[in-house]
């Protein structure tokens, strides 16, 4: 095979991999509200300015900068269905990466680009969803291509940017990224033009003199173009609110939205998670080191800003990957240009051939393996197999629940899980209105906090029912606390539908009597699933329905049902560490500690850094007094091997306190409090170690905080009394001790302390 054909083949298989990653069944939660809104705009020939999908935010302002995307994607779906949506997304992503690949491309350097290009694809692939984002990929690629070409070749395409900005502003809120690209170029090139920089940093092709002022004018035209939309200047307010929400979402929604959390908040930097993202960071940084003599300041600013954004939010990894690739290619081109040619001896030719062969083999093997993994990845869902790769809607939407609602004409005010909202709108509007969906800007911070509190503190349920006159619940199966509260309150609510996706609860009233008698469910009496034969599958499916149902049953205390689901899951795929861990939890709750220990160890044999298994097994070692074994285990998942974990720090604090290392213990209790400041046990343990250190006033403050968070625990009042006795405040101590004994009349420590006072 000639060098030209080999080069073309390697480029082709990289784009083939993009094709494979893009051609996925529809999994996105928000696409449905886009389809419904596109239909509404076309049928009514008017823009949407206020919410009408929900009864909780009806009439509130809705800034909808995606209206043009919604019309576009609705028309695609209308004429070509779900395959059309997936194919058009695939074409947009392929075109975006093709344009990226062309930026700075030099055929003589292709083999140096391709490994980096492949890592870029593997780093970005998790965001290849059917949402307005894929349109922004194309615009980002176009902006970079046009601007870099104008820098080097003075091309006329630069005058297209204001028109592209109008289009982008009406397609996706990410249009502000285009303005950000302009601003970074203007700042970086101004510094490179006006200030003497080290080495050859001033010798890059940059905007200066007339070109700089022309570029500045085009930027202002793009800024003005951003106002050409149905909402005018308000799109900028929406962008600012989006930044604010991303910064606060973990506080507002108690844990946050998965795509907005930092990538290393849930996995350690040195763990296997986000492997290619970490490799990409490493390689791209190396290109700056190689090209240290001719660093482009604008490119450097791009890199630092978008690296920070990607470290702040998972959804920004794709933006960093795209921009980082272009910047790294420029660094490589400059570096390779400065390298003096080696003498073309036989050794040089052989070395060149060997390097090319290794790179080509790496690309070929990586593409084959990752493409096979993507195509063959399968979920087991209640007796069926569901692939990720394909051209249809996935089965992870609440179709069964919504069919049940429509068939039985269930009416009134619904409370639905956040993730189900958009699909409920798609299936049920205008006949029924939603409680909440993914349009966080519409509902506002107050309602979002209220929604999160409902799941954390089910005692708020009565307020919800009274305030919003709730008639039925459509719950995600992961809404464990709310599910438990409703399931146990059979006098007022009845479970009438249940599946791997979730459940429906309706009011236990005379009006629903017939429906309840026909469909009411007792989870303990659910028949077991019939299991097919999956022994012939090389790649075992992930039994997601077994996992989700097992976790719910475990939360409800239905241990036999949970055990049944987990054992079924292990028959399907015996390599899922989480199943062994959760079986260990069941056996530990049943008092079978040795059996639980065996299952925790099995989980850790599969995944040595499974944090829940580490914490559970470590707790058993601590209970037995084997502090060294527990400490050795915990150290395996400390950062950077695992993410910061409050429970882990609390366990370590307890161990160091028992070992007499009080300062070390205090340090870990404070770390636990920093991560999760609402857990009383952390303050309680901090109070104990401060008391051991003789810091009575500080210990008292910690116990008071623990009492504020958990006012029903007698031992906290006892320890407050112990501090007050040390401080000579005997009357206050007596009140605290009496309160402790009211809560727990058998608390011996409180009795002893009360005797001492008398």
XYZ file of C-alpha atoms in Angstrom:
758
model
C 0.000 0.000 0.000
C 1.376 3.417 -1.001
C 1.984 6.060 1.663
C -0.838 8.186 0.237
C -3.352 5.325 0.401
C -2.202 4.357 3.893
C -2.675 7.958 5.050
C -6.155 8.118 3.518
C -7.105 4.779 5.101
C -6.055 5.912 8.589
C -7.949 9.198 8.238
C -10.993 7.295 6.986
C -11.107 4.882 9.923
C -10.879 7.796 12.388
C -13.962 9.340 10.794
C -15.574 5.916 10.703
C -15.176 5.848 14.484
C -16.954 9.232 14.755
C -19.736 7.728 12.647
C -20.032 4.756 15.033
C -20.097 6.957 18.146
C -22.718 9.266 16.626
C -25.043 6.551 15.348
C -26.583 5.861 18.750
C -30.187 5.266 19.704
C -31.911 8.310 21.176
C -31.154 8.553 24.891
C -31.319 12.296 25.509
C -33.887 13.577 28.008
C -34.469 17.050 26.523
C -34.976 16.303 22.802
C -38.702 15.777 23.395
C -39.474 19.328 24.506
C -37.563 20.566 21.447
C -39.710 18.409 19.147
C -42.942 19.530 20.797
C -41.968 23.198 20.693
C -40.930 22.994 17.046
C -44.347 21.538 16.267
C -46.067 24.311 18.250
C -44.135 27.106 16.496
C -44.947 25.770 13.032
C -48.616 25.099 13.750
C -49.266 28.413 15.496
C -46.789 30.512 13.461
C -45.577 32.340 16.554
C -42.611 32.362 18.895
C -42.859 31.105 22.455
C -42.300 33.759 25.132
C -43.966 32.256 28.216
C -44.322 28.764 29.615
C -47.484 26.799 28.896
C -46.232 23.226 29.328
C -46.357 23.196 33.139
C -48.957 24.148 35.721
C -46.257 25.164 38.229
C -44.608 27.847 36.060
C -47.416 28.632 33.616
C -47.165 32.204 32.336
C -43.588 32.694 33.518
C -41.098 34.097 30.968
C -39.406 31.471 28.812
C -36.401 32.645 26.813
C -36.096 30.024 24.112
C -33.002 30.695 21.971
C -33.273 27.196 20.484
C -36.452 27.945 18.507
C -34.826 27.547 15.079
C -33.222 24.254 16.085
C -36.614 23.098 17.365
C -38.316 23.870 14.061
C -35.472 22.202 12.155
C -35.402 19.024 14.267
C -39.207 18.768 14.248
C -39.244 18.859 10.438
C -36.535 16.197 10.295
C -38.578 14.019 12.655
C -41.819 14.679 10.802
C -40.455 13.460 7.464
C -37.819 10.895 8.484
C -38.685 9.931 12.067
C -36.132 8.961 14.712
C -33.606 7.606 12.162
C -33.639 11.041 10.535
C -32.746 12.771 13.812
C -29.863 10.376 14.465
C -28.532 10.607 10.893
C -28.676 14.429 10.759
C -26.866 14.595 14.123
C -24.242 12.193 12.758
C -23.729 14.303 9.623
C -23.329 17.495 11.676
C -20.742 15.883 13.957
C -18.820 14.353 11.028
C -18.740 17.706 9.245
C -17.650 19.504 12.433
C -14.703 17.185 12.968
C -13.796 17.239 9.269
C -13.501 21.040 9.402
C -11.447 20.770 12.602
C -9.151 18.280 10.915
C -8.575 20.666 8.005
C -7.428 23.527 10.267
C -3.637 23.643 10.048
C -3.530 20.349 8.144
C -0.229 19.473 6.441
C -0.072 16.079 4.798
C 3.599 15.570 5.700
C 2.654 15.772 9.399
C -0.479 13.600 9.193
C 0.879 10.723 11.243
C 1.648 13.100 14.084
C -1.885 14.516 14.006
C -3.799 11.262 13.802
C -3.053 9.833 17.267
C -4.044 13.200 18.742
C -7.158 13.348 16.532
C -8.132 9.865 17.679
C -7.726 10.800 21.348
C -9.798 13.948 20.675
C -12.639 11.791 19.309
C -12.464 9.388 22.259
C -12.423 12.288 24.713
C -15.404 14.053 23.100
C -17.643 11.084 22.222
C -19.776 11.133 25.364
C -21.448 14.371 24.225
C -22.604 13.100 20.835
C -26.272 13.537 21.790
C -29.301 14.653 19.784
C -29.541 18.142 21.236
C -28.778 21.702 20.017
C -25.185 21.186 21.147
C -24.322 19.242 17.980
C -25.205 22.331 15.915
C -22.800 24.394 18.033
C -20.016 21.901 17.266
C -20.294 22.882 13.614
C -20.325 26.609 14.328
C -17.287 26.367 16.620
C -15.393 24.472 13.924
C -16.429 27.006 11.267
C -15.428 29.994 13.409
C -12.006 28.515 14.135
C -11.420 27.571 10.493
C -12.464 30.981 9.146
C -10.488 32.979 11.742
C -7.283 30.937 11.455
C -7.507 31.093 7.653
C -7.945 34.864 7.786
C -4.930 35.124 10.069
C -2.685 33.238 7.636
C -4.269 33.665 4.175
C -6.427 36.803 4.548
C -9.452 34.929 3.186
C -12.735 36.750 2.526
C -14.795 34.175 4.460
C -14.261 36.320 7.564
C -17.127 38.543 6.350
C -19.529 35.599 6.725
C -19.171 35.551 10.515
C -21.871 38.154 11.363
C -24.370 36.172 9.262
C -23.302 32.939 10.931
C -23.693 34.649 14.319
C -27.335 35.528 13.504
C -28.000 31.897 12.631
C -26.182 30.524 15.677
C -27.932 32.917 18.077
C -31.293 31.483 16.999
C -30.170 27.861 17.174
C -28.413 27.459 20.514
C -27.531 29.402 23.637
C -23.871 28.441 23.058
C -23.685 31.232 20.473
C -21.916 33.297 23.144
C -18.960 30.919 22.634
C -18.514 32.502 19.195
C -18.231 35.948 20.773
C -15.826 34.476 23.323
C -13.615 33.159 20.511
C -13.490 36.685 19.042
C -12.673 38.259 22.418
C -9.800 35.855 23.123
C -8.249 36.443 19.705
C -8.574 40.210 20.162
C -6.906 40.152 23.587
C -4.155 37.661 22.779
C -3.227 39.216 19.446
C -3.249 42.741 20.899
C -0.706 41.676 23.530
C 1.396 39.865 20.898
C 1.282 42.952 18.676
C 2.037 45.616 21.267
C 4.256 43.878 23.864
C 7.654 42.287 23.340
C 7.362 38.616 24.325
C 10.072 35.976 24.894
C 11.686 33.855 22.166
C 9.681 33.955 18.901
C 6.244 34.482 20.435
C 5.844 37.750 18.499
C 6.534 36.026 15.166
C 3.222 34.169 14.934
C 0.694 35.089 12.258
C -1.543 37.388 14.276
C -3.991 40.214 13.718
C -2.221 43.566 13.682
C -2.413 46.955 12.024
C -5.335 47.119 9.573
C -6.181 43.423 9.983
C -6.644 43.852 13.720
C -9.042 46.764 13.325
C -10.947 44.933 10.570
C -11.294 41.928 12.894
C -12.445 44.258 15.680
C -15.137 45.703 13.372
C -16.339 42.225 12.451
C -16.522 41.389 16.164
C -18.794 44.396 16.753
C -20.973 43.375 13.800
C -21.220 39.863 15.317
C -22.135 41.411 18.661
C -24.892 43.427 16.998
C -25.971 40.346 15.040
C -26.572 38.551 18.344
C -29.463 40.947 19.014
C -31.295 39.705 15.905
C -33.500 37.134 17.613
C -37.041 37.051 19.044
C -35.773 37.982 22.529
C -33.272 40.739 21.755
C -30.753 41.544 24.486
C -32.347 39.006 26.846
C -30.352 36.155 25.280
C -27.296 37.649 26.987
C -29.115 37.549 30.320
C -29.950 33.915 29.635
C -26.257 33.156 29.033
C -25.331 34.877 32.314
C -28.040 32.946 34.171
C -26.738 29.733 32.631
C -23.242 30.444 33.983
C -24.730 31.251 37.375
C -26.800 28.073 37.416
C -23.811 25.925 36.433
C -21.921 27.435 39.358
C -24.755 26.815 41.854
C -26.554 23.749 40.512
C -25.002 21.324 43.011
C -26.333 23.423 45.867
C -29.724 24.057 44.236
C -30.399 20.441 43.214
C -28.550 18.684 46.061
C -25.830 16.906 44.121
C -26.510 18.616 40.847
C -27.114 17.616 37.244
C -24.701 14.897 36.147
C -23.519 16.664 32.991
C -22.665 19.844 34.913
C -20.526 18.374 37.698
C -16.706 18.507 37.503
C -15.314 15.304 35.935
C -13.053 14.508 38.874
C -15.679 15.076 41.562
C -16.849 11.475 41.066
C -13.630 9.767 40.082
C -10.021 10.171 41.136
C -7.546 11.892 38.838
C -5.397 8.729 38.737
C -8.337 6.325 38.461
C -9.540 4.868 35.162
C -12.387 7.354 34.691
C -12.141 9.873 31.815
C -9.019 8.105 30.590
C -8.840 9.666 27.127
C -9.690 13.122 28.458
C -6.687 12.876 30.787
C -4.494 11.564 27.961
C -5.631 14.462 25.777
C -4.731 16.991 28.481
C -1.292 15.406 28.830
C -0.556 15.295 25.077
C -1.837 18.819 24.438
C 0.312 20.167 27.277
C 3.337 18.388 25.796
C 2.765 20.205 22.482
C 3.127 23.528 24.311
C 6.385 22.329 25.860
C 7.697 21.203 22.458
C 6.709 24.535 20.901
C 7.846 26.727 23.800
C 9.866 28.934 21.400
C 6.859 30.013 19.328
C 3.773 29.888 21.535
C 0.739 31.682 20.115
C -0.600 33.742 23.020
C -4.221 33.679 21.792
C -4.061 29.896 21.458
C -2.572 29.667 24.939
C -5.433 31.761 26.358
C -7.930 29.522 24.548
C -6.316 26.457 26.007
C -6.244 27.682 29.605
C -9.831 29.022 29.554
C -11.405 25.951 27.992
C -9.315 23.563 30.087
C -10.701 25.331 33.156
C -14.251 25.072 31.781
C -13.815 21.343 31.122
C -12.461 20.765 34.632
C -15.510 22.615 35.986
C -18.199 20.738 34.035
C -18.343 17.420 32.181
C -20.382 18.891 29.326
C -17.485 21.220 28.426
C -15.007 18.391 27.790
C -16.096 18.256 24.148
C -15.487 22.012 23.683
C -12.020 21.733 25.226
C -11.247 18.699 23.064
C -12.226 20.475 19.848
C -10.346 23.705 20.614
C -7.440 21.848 22.191
C -6.957 19.739 19.055
C -6.678 22.800 16.792
C -4.216 24.453 19.169
C -2.133 21.283 19.542
C -1.927 20.865 15.765
C -0.607 24.423 15.450
C 1.986 23.690 18.140
C 3.056 20.507 16.343
C 3.340 22.276 12.990
C 5.531 25.016 14.475
C 7.684 22.523 16.361
C 8.213 20.251 13.350
C 9.083 23.269 11.196
C 11.842 24.301 13.620
C 13.400 20.842 13.841
C 16.427 20.583 11.660
C 16.162 17.668 9.214
C 18.086 14.600 10.267
C 20.594 13.159 7.807
C 18.703 10.639 5.691
C 20.830 7.654 6.563
C 19.657 4.063 6.605
C 19.139 4.285 10.380
C 16.969 7.386 9.973
C 14.835 5.760 7.276
C 14.358 2.640 9.373
C 13.448 4.715 12.459
C 10.948 6.733 10.431
C 9.411 3.540 9.049
C 9.219 2.032 12.556
C 7.526 5.122 14.045
C 4.987 5.254 11.223
C 4.262 1.542 11.633
C 3.737 1.854 15.400
C 1.437 4.862 15.023
C -0.560 3.178 12.245
C -0.895 -0.025 14.258
C -2.003 1.913 17.354
C -4.678 3.766 15.383
C -5.950 0.607 13.688
C -6.126 -1.465 16.894
C -7.728 1.368 18.914
C -10.397 1.985 16.264
C -11.226 -1.722 15.925
C -11.478 -2.271 19.695
C -13.476 0.864 20.505
C -15.804 0.424 17.512
C -16.475 -3.178 18.550
C -17.126 -2.123 22.156
C -19.544 0.583 21.039
C -21.464 -1.598 18.584
C -21.666 -4.595 20.921
C -22.518 -2.722 24.133
C -25.892 -3.997 25.321
C -28.263 -3.423 28.230
C -30.482 -6.096 29.711
C -33.900 -4.568 30.405
C -36.589 -6.791 31.921
C -36.066 -9.761 29.608
C -35.007 -7.732 26.551
C -31.663 -6.636 25.147
C -31.216 -2.965 24.269
C -28.213 -1.770 22.254
C -26.637 1.656 22.497
C -25.808 1.590 18.760
C -28.769 1.998 16.402
C -31.379 4.173 14.735
C -34.344 4.176 17.077
C -35.605 5.578 20.376
C -34.200 3.721 23.370
C -36.405 1.916 25.880
C -35.280 4.142 28.763
C -38.285 6.442 28.567
C -41.459 5.994 30.654
C -43.597 4.734 27.764
C -45.294 2.078 29.880
C -46.228 4.567 32.580
C -47.525 7.167 30.135
C -49.474 4.543 28.149
C -51.074 3.543 31.460
C -51.976 7.170 32.275
C -53.542 7.748 28.857
C -55.328 4.382 28.700
C -56.911 4.849 32.124
C -57.582 8.554 31.583
C -55.784 9.605 34.773
C -56.339 13.331 35.198
C -55.467 16.130 37.583
C -52.183 17.555 38.798
C -49.163 15.331 38.351
C -45.914 15.278 40.281
C -43.251 13.895 37.958
C -39.547 13.224 38.251
C -37.294 15.847 36.666
C -35.961 13.516 33.962
C -39.440 12.420 32.850
C -40.755 15.950 32.307
C -39.751 16.538 28.677
C -41.011 13.131 27.541
C -44.290 13.658 29.401
C -44.703 16.957 27.531
C -44.011 15.205 24.222
C -46.568 12.469 24.881
C -49.251 14.246 26.894
C -49.399 17.973 26.075
C -51.862 19.739 25.708
C -54.223 17.310 27.489
C -51.975 17.201 30.557
C -49.428 19.614 31.989
C -46.162 18.774 33.654
C -44.918 19.600 37.169
C -41.257 20.094 36.150
C -38.858 19.372 33.294
C -35.304 20.213 32.219
C -35.949 23.904 31.439
C -34.351 25.058 34.685
C -34.436 28.738 33.670
C -38.256 28.606 33.454
C -38.891 27.144 36.907
C -36.457 29.291 38.851
C -34.236 28.517 41.791
C -36.996 28.397 44.421
C -39.014 25.611 42.771
C -35.859 23.657 41.903
C -34.748 23.772 45.550
C -38.234 22.724 46.638
C -38.119 19.784 44.217
C -34.711 18.698 45.545
C -35.851 18.987 49.177
C -38.815 16.702 48.443
C -36.402 13.923 47.571
C -34.070 14.597 50.490
C -36.759 15.161 53.119
C -39.967 13.257 52.303
C -41.633 14.981 55.267
C -42.157 17.880 52.812
C -44.551 15.596 50.899
C -47.651 16.753 52.792
C -46.851 20.355 51.948
C -46.428 19.414 48.268
C -49.769 17.615 48.126
C -51.576 20.488 49.796
C -49.845 23.283 47.912
C -50.162 21.824 44.404
C -53.225 19.580 44.903
C -51.338 16.537 43.603
C -53.550 13.755 42.183
C -50.913 11.281 40.994
C -47.155 10.695 40.925
C -44.968 9.644 37.993
C -41.673 8.709 39.652
C -38.272 7.689 38.373
C -37.198 4.411 39.988
C -34.228 6.248 41.519
C -36.484 8.566 43.569
C -35.970 6.187 46.502
C -36.967 8.388 49.449
C -40.158 9.672 47.850
C -41.040 6.209 46.562
C -40.625 4.735 50.054
C -42.792 7.415 51.654
C -45.641 6.901 49.160
C -45.407 3.104 49.123
C -45.675 2.890 52.907
C -48.556 5.392 53.076
C -51.160 2.986 51.660
C -54.010 4.758 53.389
C -53.538 7.728 51.071
C -51.589 6.462 48.026
C -51.525 3.257 46.008
C -48.953 1.870 43.624
C -50.705 0.931 40.357
C -47.817 0.667 37.893
C -44.196 -0.456 38.309
C -41.307 -1.154 35.940
C -37.527 -0.743 35.679
C -38.110 2.912 34.733
C -40.346 3.894 37.622
C -43.857 3.883 38.995
C -47.268 5.507 39.184
C -48.990 6.239 42.492
C -52.588 7.462 42.602
C -54.719 8.778 45.445
C -56.463 6.144 47.520
C -59.907 7.734 47.209
C -63.367 6.512 46.217
C -63.030 8.026 42.749
C -60.020 5.744 42.068
C -61.422 2.637 43.763
C -62.016 0.645 40.578
C -58.608 1.510 39.155
C -56.876 0.588 42.415
C -58.696 -2.745 42.708
C -57.710 -3.640 39.158
C -54.054 -2.543 39.182
C -52.797 -2.206 42.766
C -49.391 -3.776 43.283
C -47.602 -5.379 46.187
C -43.900 -5.364 45.362
C -43.230 -8.355 47.601
C -45.589 -10.453 45.466
C -44.182 -9.465 42.079
C -43.320 -12.605 40.080
C -39.626 -13.114 39.213
C -38.473 -12.351 35.693
C -37.996 -15.212 33.248
C -34.337 -15.324 32.267
C -33.206 -15.996 28.705
C -29.974 -17.705 27.676
C -27.158 -15.203 27.260
C -24.277 -17.672 27.521
C -23.504 -17.411 23.796
C -22.880 -13.638 23.968
C -19.188 -12.766 23.965
C -19.844 -9.365 25.514
C -22.214 -9.754 28.411
C -25.037 -7.188 28.670
C -25.264 -4.785 31.570
C -28.412 -5.788 33.525
C -29.546 -2.248 34.254
C -33.120 -3.177 35.185
C -31.851 -5.636 37.818
C -29.580 -2.976 39.258
C -32.194 -0.204 39.425
C -34.942 -2.425 40.840
C -32.530 -4.047 43.285
C -31.463 -0.660 44.647
C -35.075 0.381 45.155
C -35.998 -2.867 46.912
C -32.930 -2.478 49.130
C -34.049 1.027 50.106
C -37.553 -0.263 50.875
C -36.130 -3.023 53.098
C -37.432 -5.754 50.756
C -34.228 -7.744 51.072
C -35.451 -10.954 49.453
C -36.667 -9.088 46.365
C -33.422 -7.091 46.175
C -31.367 -10.281 46.523
C -33.441 -11.885 43.766
C -32.708 -8.989 41.378
C -28.982 -8.917 42.117
C -28.559 -12.682 41.746
C -30.466 -12.508 38.459
C -28.115 -9.732 37.345
C -25.074 -11.849 38.201
C -26.428 -14.722 36.116
C -26.603 -12.342 33.167
C -23.220 -10.704 33.811
C -21.050 -12.039 36.666
C -18.512 -9.203 36.339
C -20.558 -6.349 37.836
C -18.865 -5.335 41.091
C -21.851 -3.284 42.258
C -24.065 -6.362 42.480
C -21.657 -8.099 44.861
C -21.395 -4.958 46.999
C -25.169 -4.571 47.272
C -25.613 -8.243 48.101
C -23.064 -7.651 50.858
C -25.220 -4.783 52.170
C -28.272 -7.084 52.233
C -26.436 -9.819 54.134
C -24.938 -7.312 56.574
C -28.401 -5.892 57.287
C -29.594 -9.442 57.917
C -26.787 -9.972 60.446
C -24.742 -12.263 58.168
C -21.535 -10.251 58.594
C -19.098 -12.930 57.386
C -21.133 -13.561 54.247
C -21.315 -9.797 53.676
C -17.528 -9.576 54.014
C -17.085 -12.272 51.346
C -19.292 -10.373 48.901
C -17.528 -7.054 49.547
C -14.227 -8.793 48.823
C -15.656 -10.254 45.585
C -16.708 -6.742 44.551
C -13.192 -5.440 45.219
C -11.618 -8.293 43.242
C -13.476 -6.977 40.193
C -13.062 -3.267 40.999
C -10.445 -2.630 43.719
C -11.504 1.026 44.005
C -15.268 0.645 44.215
C -15.802 3.243 46.925
C -18.974 1.768 48.445
C -17.407 -1.686 48.791
C -14.277 -0.154 50.329
C -16.344 1.790 52.887
C -18.517 -1.205 53.729
C -15.653 -3.655 54.139
C -13.618 -1.072 56.031
C -16.513 -0.531 58.448
C -16.519 -4.280 59.195
C -12.787 -4.176 59.924
C -13.313 -1.140 62.186
C -16.117 -2.878 64.078
C -13.778 -5.820 64.691
C -11.042 -3.483 65.898
C -8.748 -4.228 62.953
C -7.863 -0.583 62.372
C -4.756 -1.300 60.281
C -6.701 -3.405 57.755
C -9.344 -0.691 57.474
C -6.700 2.038 57.102
C -4.868 0.103 54.380
C -8.132 -0.343 52.501
C -9.183 3.304 52.776
C -5.836 4.610 51.545
C -6.415 2.856 48.205
C -9.281 5.210 47.377
C -7.944 8.472 48.764
C -7.332 11.224 46.183
C -5.817 11.098 43.600
C -6.902 7.441 43.291
C -10.487 8.287 44.142
C -12.667 11.378 44.429
C -12.932 13.297 47.723
C -15.475 11.432 49.850
C -16.917 12.736 53.113
C -17.778 9.310 54.561
C -14.264 8.073 53.820
C -12.763 11.070 55.631
C -15.097 10.477 58.584
C -13.980 6.832 58.833
C -10.328 7.885 58.680
C -10.934 10.473 61.393
C -12.456 7.777 63.604
C -9.470 5.476 63.065
C -6.897 8.170 63.832
C -8.835 9.196 66.958
C -8.749 5.624 68.216
C -5.012 5.475 67.447
C -4.485 8.652 69.501
C -3.500 10.767 66.476
C -5.861 13.581 67.391
C -4.636 16.295 65.019
C -4.848 13.884 62.091
C -8.339 12.844 63.190
C -9.485 16.476 63.446
C -8.105 17.206 59.972
C -10.187 14.412 58.406
C -13.376 15.327 60.285
C -13.010 18.898 59.033
C -12.524 17.642 55.468
C -15.701 15.591 55.814
C -17.609 18.654 57.034
C -16.270 20.765 54.169
C -17.639 18.288 51.618
C -20.977 17.589 53.336
C -21.772 20.280 55.924
C -25.280 18.942 56.629
C -24.352 15.623 58.271
C -24.618 15.749 62.038
C -22.306 12.785 62.687
C -19.311 14.684 61.309
C -19.806 17.528 63.795
C -20.445 15.023 66.572
C -17.166 13.211 65.849
C -15.335 16.515 65.555
C -16.706 17.434 68.993
C -15.401 14.164 70.457
C -11.869 14.694 69.195
C -11.864 18.339 70.339
C -12.987 17.156 73.765
C -10.085 14.672 73.777
C -7.762 17.579 72.942
C -9.121 19.598 75.867
C -10.661 22.252 73.588
C -13.963 22.304 75.431
C -15.451 25.501 73.962
C -14.757 24.367 70.406
C -16.132 20.916 71.194
C -19.307 22.535 72.571
C -19.764 24.491 69.336
C -19.409 21.276 67.312
C -21.971 19.456 69.495
C -24.405 22.370 69.211
C -24.126 22.169 65.406
C -24.707 18.397 65.536
C -27.785 18.998 67.727
C -29.163 21.583 65.283
C -28.917 19.024 62.470
C -30.189 16.063 64.519
C -32.277 17.279 67.496
C -33.620 13.818 68.440
C -30.385 12.035 69.411
C -29.931 11.784 73.182
C -26.157 11.190 73.163
C -25.574 14.639 71.620
C -27.351 16.336 74.553
C -25.298 14.225 76.941
C -22.028 15.391 75.350
C -23.181 19.012 75.402
C -23.807 18.535 79.120
C -20.328 17.044 79.568
C -18.805 20.185 78.014
C -20.969 22.472 80.177
C -19.895 20.596 83.308
C -16.242 21.134 82.311
C -17.012 24.844 81.930
C -18.772 24.992 85.315
C -22.228 25.720 83.828
C -24.069 23.164 85.948
C -27.649 24.413 85.590
C -27.428 24.401 81.812
C -25.806 20.954 81.941
C -28.672 19.599 84.064
C -31.245 20.818 81.511
C -29.355 19.111 78.703
C -29.109 15.841 80.635
C -32.815 15.830 81.458
C -33.572 16.410 77.782
C -31.271 13.497 76.889
C -33.117 11.183 79.274
C -36.466 12.290 77.900
C -35.290 11.139 74.488
C -33.625 7.960 75.786
C -34.449 6.999 79.403
C -31.894 4.149 79.251
C -28.863 6.265 78.312
C -26.371 5.266 81.009
C -23.876 8.072 80.286
C -26.570 10.691 80.941
C -27.614 8.980 84.180
C -23.998 8.925 85.411
C -23.458 12.589 84.534
C -26.690 13.563 86.302
C -25.564 11.698 89.438
C -22.255 13.597 89.386
C -24.109 16.897 89.238
C -26.258 16.010 92.236
